[in-house]
Amino acid sequence: TLRIVDLSQDRKEIELENGSVSSSSLAIASYSLASERLRIIVRKERSTIYTTRPAVRILDWPLLTLPVDEYRYDLDSIFPIRQLDFISNSRFGFGVRTYVDAVAAYDFFADPEPPFHPLALGPQVDYYSKRGLGLGVNLDWGGIRAFDDHGRAGFTSYYIKDRGDDRKRARDLGFFPLQNENRSRIQAQVSKNFGGGWQLEGIFGYYSDKNIRREFFEREHDNNLPTNSYVMMTKRFGDLNAFLMIAPRVNLFENLTEYLPVLGFDTARTSVGDFGLQMSSHTEGALLRYRPADNDPRQRVSVERVDSSNWFNLPLDLRYLTIDPFAGARATVAL
């Protein structure tokens, strides 16, 4: 028996007696949650199922009746184990990596509508028979898209008292013996739109040594994800973006040029006149400071620099072919 309670734009609610919600859209569901009374509420923020005396069914056969009279289930809920990897190789020996999302666990088992959704936060626990115990905390919030209505923030910390990779290849690559057994990393990133064309983004990446990401975070290393730290504030004025960026050196083992700070603007294909001419520009002024690694005998060097690139395009549409000739110039002044 189906009863429609509300079908408004912001809220849709139905009640179903002696019904079930399946795990998939296949003709024969792999498993389903059956109940004497189901109430499904779909809102813009969340979609929740409220059940009375629920039971789990496999291929529509009763398997288990839950020991509760009332149970709520969020359609966006995920099982709290975000990572569970078993490892067996010559680098780590036997190992297991696991990340349990504490917020997802609370969401899944206790309250399907927590006010802090979509937040993921939980511990990382790794154990390797050859390397030791690694511990960390992971945090992930929001989505990511420049100048969107929401932002994104992430944080990962990790520490391991590492006995080192004693293979011959590790010695050839300089991974062993370790200079310091206490190895750690902190990786954080944020992207947030404040409205009115204001955008904040930044990365903070601390690594105890240059090889820790290559050994323990291979996917990030293989994808060449950025690690250099910076903070940038951008203000959008129509087609023009003005920005302020600060990029200091954080890791002592790096040779890096610091930007302290950078002030500039850029624009792309802004119309000039009414005959199709387009202009693009990127101009910035910065105080640059080269800082060598701690074990590098080279001296620090500081310089003020102004750099500007400007070019013009005139696209020509020839029906079956488009030609986009351009001309530009770049000028740099350093003191």
PDB file of C-alpha atoms in Angstrom, residues 188-191 194 199-205 228-234 243-248 250 259-263:
ATOM      1  CA  ALA A 188      46.463  20.036   3.654  1.00  0.00           C
ATOM      2  CA  GLN A 189      44.557  21.874   0.955  1.00  0.00           C
ATOM      3  CA  VAL A 190      41.652  24.306   0.839  1.00  0.00           C
ATOM      4  CA  SER A 191      39.543  25.925  -1.873  1.00  0.00           C
ATOM      5  CA  PHE A 194      33.296  33.684  -0.522  1.00  0.00           C
ATOM      6  CA  GLN A 199      38.287  32.878  -4.046  1.00  0.00           C
ATOM      7  CA  LEU A 200      40.782  31.450  -1.532  1.00  0.00           C
ATOM      8  CA  GLU A 201      42.927  28.432  -2.252  1.00  0.00           C
ATOM      9  CA  GLY A 202      46.073  26.978  -0.816  1.00  0.00           C
ATOM     10  CA  ILE A 203      48.228  23.937  -0.104  1.00  0.00           C
ATOM     11  CA  PHE A 204      50.435  23.109   2.851  1.00  0.00           C
ATOM     12  CA  GLY A 205      52.788  20.180   2.366  1.00  0.00           C
ATOM     13  CA  ASN A 228      54.711  22.952  -2.733  1.00  0.00           C
ATOM     14  CA  SER A 229      52.984  25.166  -0.171  1.00  0.00           C
ATOM     15  CA  TYR A 230      51.180  28.359  -1.173  1.00  0.00           C
ATOM     16  CA  VAL A 231      48.218  30.574  -0.321  1.00  0.00           C
ATOM     17  CA  MET A 232      46.453  32.564  -3.050  1.00  0.00           C
ATOM     18  CA  MET A 233      43.547  35.012  -2.857  1.00  0.00           C
ATOM     19  CA  THR A 234      41.832  35.856  -6.138  1.00  0.00           C
ATOM     20  CA  PHE A 243      45.505  37.738  -7.318  1.00  0.00           C
ATOM     21  CA  LEU A 244      47.864  37.800  -4.346  1.00  0.00           C
ATOM     22  CA  MET A 245      49.990  34.704  -3.697  1.00  0.00           C
ATOM     23  CA  ILE A 246      52.537  33.721  -1.056  1.00  0.00           C
ATOM     24  CA  ALA A 247      54.608  30.559  -1.602  1.00  0.00           C
ATOM     25  CA  PRO A 248      57.232  29.862   1.092  1.00  0.00           C
ATOM     26  CA  VAL A 250      58.455  24.386   4.030  1.00  0.00           C
ATOM     27  CA  TYR A 259      57.455  33.849  -3.843  1.00  0.00           C
ATOM     28  CA  LEU A 260      57.146  36.382  -1.003  1.00  0.00           C
ATOM     29  CA  PRO A 261      54.687  37.630  -2.274  1.00  0.00           C
ATOM     30  CA  VAL A 262      53.298  37.779  -5.831  1.00  0.00           C
ATOM     31  CA  LEU A 263      50.791  40.437  -6.884  1.00  0.00           C
TER      32      LEU A 263
END
